[in-house]
C-alpha cells in the first residue's frame, strides 16, 4: 500500500491506451477524494505500479502492445503485488474474456462504457477494505514494536539492576555479555580495557573478556593504535559513535580475523576524555543491525559506563579507607590484613618474615611547638626517606601518627631486616628539611621476626614495639626483640634461627623406645623421641632445643615434622601383628591450643594412611592444667578420633588427682623420679595409691625409666602392668627398632 495515501486518500491507477477513455475515467472519478494516476500502455502500467503501489488498478483489456490479461499476469508474478485489487474494464461482455481475466488473476470486471454509480460503489468497497487492512497491519506492527520495546526495557532494567548488585565488575561483564550475545544473536563479543597508563596515542588495550573463550583471555592490543581500536577509543562523545563496519582505512586487528570475524562493530565505554575500554561485536558474516538493536546497544553501553564509574568510585573509597591521607601509605587496618596474609603464607612455606616498627619519638613535642602543618610535613618527609631507601619488595604502612610499619616477607636470614633498615635509620638521623628549616627527629626502629619470636600478628607487632623500648633503653636506634624471661638466654635467639633452618633442612630425626608388658616383656608400643643432628654440634638431645622451640612459634612446624617422621616410620613396621600397638608422640603444651593442630594431623593421617588407633599422644600435666578447658577440648577431639592420650611425667606437676576424673585421658606415665625411688616408703605409698586409683578410674599406668630387674618385680607386685626404660631397650634408630620388634614379638 502506498504509505503516503493509505489512511487518507486511496490511489487509483487507470490503465488505458486511449486518451479519451482515460479522460472519461478522470471525469467519472473527479471530486471523489481519490488520487488518480494514469498509464497509457501495459508496459508503463507495470513500471508505475512498482513505483507508486496503488490501492486499485482499473485495467483496460484491449491494448496494442500488451493486453490487460498479460499485464495482470505479470503483476501477479510479483509477490508484493499479488494482493493488489485489479478491476478489468472490457468492451467484450462475453464469458470467454471473463474466464481469461479470472485466470490471469483479475479480481473484478466491468464493461465499457462503465456505469458511474456501479464504478463508484465498487471502488468505495475496495478502498475501504484496503484501508481496514492497512490499519490492521499497522496496529499489528506497532504491537510487535511495543513488545520488542518492552523486552528491551526489560533487558536494560535487568542489566542496570545487576550492575548495582554485582560488586565484582568482571562478574557483571561476564553476565551482561552472554545475555547480550544470546539476545542479539551476535557471533562473539569482546571486552577490551585500556590500562590506566593509556593515552589517546597509546591506548594500551588489553582483552579482558571474550565470549569465545571459557578461560579469561589474555590478549594484549598495546601498540595497535593505528587500527580501528585506536580510532574507536579516540571518538568523542558528541560524535555519536555509530558502528564502524570494516572502515576501509582502518584494518581489523588480526586477533579477530584469526577467529573468523569478518565484521567488527565497536562501542566505547566511559566518558570521552576518560575511556575505560571498548565493547567489540564480532560477526562472521556482514550484518546490519536494526535501529532497535542499535538503541539497545547504546543503552547497554551507558549502563556499562555507569557501572565502570561506580566501580572506580568504590575503588577510590576503598583506597581512602585503607590509606593514610597525609602520607598516602596503607593504614594500620590495611597493614594488619597484609600481615595476616603474609603470616599465613609464611607459616605454610616456613619462610622467615620480619616486621620493623619505626617510631618518631619526638613527634609529639615537635607538633606542640611547631603546629599541625609541620607535623604533616614531617610525616610526609619521613615517608619520602623510607620510600627512597627501601626500594626492594616490602610493605610500608603508616600505623599511627608517629609510627610506621614495614613488613619484609621471605627473608633469607634474620639479620636481613636490620641490614635493610640501617640505611633508613641513618638517613633519618640527619635533620630533615621542612620548608627550608632543618628539623631533628628522634627515630628508633624495633624489629620482631616470625616465626622466631611469634607467629601471630598482634604478638609480633607488640614485640616489635617492645624492641623499640629496648632500643631506647640501650641507647640504640635499632633493636631486634629480645625476650626478657629468665629462661631466655641471649643465645636462644640464635638457636631459634638455627632451629628454623634445621626444620627446613630436615636435620631432626626420631628414635623409638619400646614400651612393654611387664609380665611377658613383649612390646606393646613405642615412644618416638626427637633428636637433632646439628651440622656443627653433632647429635643434640631434645632438652637442648625443645624449650626454645616452644618459646617461639617454631614448635608448630617442628611438631608437624615429628608427626610426619613418626607416621612414615610406622609404615615400615608390622603393627597389626601386635595387639593394641600404639606409637607414643610427645606433644608440647602450646600444640593443644593451636587451632591448626587437628586439621594438620588429619591431613597427615590421611597422607600416611595411618589408623588413629595406632597413636597415643603424651602431654604433661602442666600443659593441660594451665588452660584446662581449651586443652581438654583438643584432647576430647583426639579421643573421638580414636587416638589415646597419656599424661607424661605424672607426679611431677600439680599431682592433683582431682582433675583426672574430668580429663579426657587414657594413661598415666609415672615419672622416672618416682620409679627410681620406690624403695622410699613414702614414694611407695604414693605410687601404690596412684595405681589403685587409676584402676578405679579405668586408666592404664606405665612406669618410665625402668633400669633393672628388681624394679620390674616391685612394680608388678604393686599392680603396675606396663613399663619402659633402658632395662628393656634404649631409644633405637628405626632399623634397630624394626629388629627389636622382630625379636621380641611373640609369634
Ligand atoms: P619424656 O617424654 O619423659 O621422655 C622420656 C625420656 O627419658 C627420654 O629422654 C628417654 O630417652 C629417657 N629415658 C627412657 N628410659 C630411660 C631410662 O631407663 N633411664 C633414663 N635415665 N632415661 C630414660 P629424651 O629422649 O632425652 O627426651 C627428653 C624429653 O624431651 C622427653 O621426656 C620429652 O619431654 C621431650 N621430647 C622428646 N621427644 C620429643 C618430641 O618429639 N616432642 C616433644 N614435644 N618433646 C619431646
Ligand atoms: Mg614422653
Ligand atoms: Mg616422661
Tab-separated table of C-alpha atoms in Angstrom, residues 240-394:
chain	number	residue	atom	x	y	z
A	240	UNK	CA	27.612	9.562	18.121
A	241	UNK	CA	29.735	6.503	17.923
A	242	UNK	CA	27.943	4.576	15.291
A	243	UNK	CA	29.053	1.263	14.013
A	244	UNK	CA	32.355	1.144	12.361
A	245	UNK	CA	31.761	-1.578	9.803
A	246	UNK	CA	35.091	-2.536	8.399
A	247	UNK	CA	36.242	1.029	7.732
A	248	UNK	CA	38.419	0.940	4.665
A	249	UNK	CA	41.255	2.966	6.063
A	250	UNK	CA	41.447	1.058	9.358
A	251	UNK	CA	42.274	-2.601	9.487
A	252	UNK	CA	40.698	-5.103	11.839
A	253	UNK	CA	43.330	-6.499	14.241
A	254	UNK	CA	44.487	-9.945	13.220
A	255	UNK	CA	43.343	-11.326	16.567
A	256	UNK	CA	39.739	-11.049	15.422
A	257	UNK	CA	40.438	-12.197	11.884
A	258	UNK	CA	42.009	-15.342	13.299
A	259	UNK	CA	38.686	-16.047	14.932
A	260	UNK	CA	36.985	-15.709	11.578
A	261	UNK	CA	35.425	-12.373	12.473
A	262	UNK	CA	34.568	-10.507	9.270
A	263	UNK	CA	32.779	-7.519	10.726
A	264	UNK	CA	33.643	-5.635	13.859
A	265	UNK	CA	31.313	-3.141	15.494
A	266	UNK	CA	32.914	-1.180	18.285
A	267	UNK	CA	31.419	0.847	21.092
A	268	UNK	CA	33.487	2.859	23.512
A	269	UNK	CA	32.825	2.569	27.247
A	270	UNK	CA	33.482	5.518	29.508
A	271	UNK	CA	33.391	9.265	29.028
A	272	UNK	CA	35.156	10.800	26.066
A	273	UNK	CA	38.197	12.058	27.940
A	274	UNK	CA	38.397	9.026	30.099
A	275	UNK	CA	37.737	5.955	28.052
A	276	UNK	CA	37.573	2.844	30.152
A	277	UNK	CA	37.614	0.455	27.218
A	278	UNK	CA	35.780	-0.953	24.241
A	279	UNK	CA	32.991	-3.384	23.557
A	280	UNK	CA	33.507	-5.170	20.252
A	281	UNK	CA	30.755	-7.056	18.467
A	282	UNK	CA	32.203	-9.571	16.086
A	283	UNK	CA	30.208	-11.149	13.273
A	284	UNK	CA	31.292	-13.948	10.983
A	285	UNK	CA	29.079	-12.564	8.225
A	286	UNK	CA	28.220	-8.987	7.342
A	287	UNK	CA	25.226	-7.877	9.313
A	288	UNK	CA	23.254	-4.677	9.534
A	289	UNK	CA	21.883	-4.062	12.996
A	290	UNK	CA	18.344	-2.701	13.164
A	291	UNK	CA	17.567	0.643	14.771
A	292	UNK	CA	16.104	-1.157	17.788
A	293	UNK	CA	19.241	-3.289	18.187
A	294	UNK	CA	21.445	-0.222	17.979
A	295	UNK	CA	19.256	1.522	20.519
A	296	UNK	CA	19.603	-1.432	22.879
A	297	UNK	CA	23.368	-1.400	22.408
A	298	UNK	CA	23.515	2.301	23.210
A	299	UNK	CA	21.581	1.766	26.425
A	300	UNK	CA	23.750	-1.171	27.421
A	301	UNK	CA	26.867	0.868	26.794
A	302	UNK	CA	25.602	3.623	29.040
A	303	UNK	CA	24.909	1.019	31.758
A	304	UNK	CA	28.464	-0.259	31.304
A	305	UNK	CA	29.779	3.258	31.588
A	306	UNK	CA	27.951	3.917	34.841
A	307	UNK	CA	28.953	0.509	36.207
A	308	UNK	CA	32.570	1.302	35.461
A	309	UNK	CA	32.289	4.739	37.017
A	310	UNK	CA	30.621	3.377	40.135
A	311	UNK	CA	33.300	0.759	40.391
A	312	UNK	CA	36.005	3.403	40.154
A	313	UNK	CA	34.336	5.458	42.871
A	314	UNK	CA	34.088	2.370	45.048
A	315	UNK	CA	37.735	1.581	44.445
A	316	UNK	CA	38.683	5.115	45.345
A	317	UNK	CA	36.641	4.924	48.507
A	318	UNK	CA	38.214	1.591	49.439
A	319	UNK	CA	41.595	3.148	48.841
A	320	UNK	CA	40.794	6.134	51.025
A	321	UNK	CA	39.511	3.859	53.774
A	322	UNK	CA	42.661	1.783	53.757
A	323	UNK	CA	45.229	4.542	53.342
A	324	UNK	CA	46.555	7.358	55.417
A	325	UNK	CA	45.546	10.682	53.894
A	326	UNK	CA	48.727	12.555	54.772
A	327	UNK	CA	51.375	10.051	53.674
A	328	UNK	CA	49.325	8.079	51.167
A	329	UNK	CA	50.614	4.889	52.800
A	330	UNK	CA	48.423	1.902	53.750
A	331	UNK	CA	46.946	2.476	57.224
A	332	UNK	CA	47.048	0.181	60.236
A	333	UNK	CA	43.981	-1.897	59.310
A	334	UNK	CA	45.322	-2.471	55.841
A	335	UNK	CA	48.776	-3.311	57.146
A	336	UNK	CA	47.289	-5.813	59.604
A	337	UNK	CA	45.438	-7.538	56.786
A	338	UNK	CA	48.606	-7.753	54.709
A	339	UNK	CA	50.495	-9.027	57.726
A	340	UNK	CA	47.878	-11.705	58.454
A	341	UNK	CA	48.004	-12.926	54.882
A	342	UNK	CA	51.788	-12.982	54.822
A	343	UNK	CA	51.950	-14.804	58.162
A	344	UNK	CA	49.563	-17.485	56.960
A	345	UNK	CA	51.573	-17.846	53.791
A	346	UNK	CA	54.924	-17.853	55.553
A	347	UNK	CA	53.905	-20.425	58.118
A	348	UNK	CA	52.872	-22.721	55.308
A	349	UNK	CA	56.094	-22.290	53.404
A	350	UNK	CA	58.304	-21.979	56.501
A	351	UNK	CA	59.652	-18.651	55.307
A	352	UNK	CA	61.116	-16.068	57.624
A	353	UNK	CA	59.211	-12.796	57.965
A	354	UNK	CA	60.161	-9.591	59.729
A	355	UNK	CA	58.313	-6.540	60.974
A	356	UNK	CA	60.148	-3.286	61.586
A	357	UNK	CA	58.390	-0.610	63.582
A	358	UNK	CA	59.721	2.897	63.078
A	359	UNK	CA	58.848	5.370	65.779
A	360	UNK	CA	59.292	9.152	65.687
A	361	UNK	CA	59.856	9.624	69.400
A	362	UNK	CA	59.732	13.427	69.451
A	363	UNK	CA	56.808	13.998	67.081
A	364	UNK	CA	54.527	14.985	69.918
A	365	UNK	CA	56.713	17.808	71.313
A	366	UNK	CA	57.542	18.967	67.770
A	367	UNK	CA	53.856	19.231	66.937
A	368	UNK	CA	53.286	21.069	70.166
A	369	UNK	CA	55.821	23.750	69.348
A	370	UNK	CA	55.621	23.896	65.530
A	371	UNK	CA	51.982	23.083	64.813
A	372	UNK	CA	49.912	20.599	62.870
A	373	UNK	CA	51.086	21.698	59.446
A	374	UNK	CA	54.712	20.953	60.362
A	375	UNK	CA	53.639	17.636	61.816
A	376	UNK	CA	52.109	16.706	58.451
A	377	UNK	CA	55.236	17.812	56.611
A	378	UNK	CA	57.446	15.777	58.950
A	379	UNK	CA	55.350	12.666	58.397
A	380	UNK	CA	55.482	13.219	54.657
A	381	UNK	CA	59.228	13.824	54.789
A	382	UNK	CA	59.849	10.644	56.775
A	383	UNK	CA	57.679	8.669	54.354
A	384	UNK	CA	59.716	10.003	51.488
A	385	UNK	CA	63.006	8.959	53.113
A	386	UNK	CA	61.705	5.465	53.897
A	387	UNK	CA	60.468	5.001	50.352
A	388	UNK	CA	63.724	6.280	48.945
A	389	UNK	CA	65.800	3.772	50.891
A	390	UNK	CA	63.538	0.753	50.721
A	391	UNK	CA	63.175	0.141	47.059
A	392	UNK	CA	63.094	-3.649	47.138
A	393	UNK	CA	59.945	-5.616	47.908
A	394	UNK	CA	58.480	-4.726	51.263
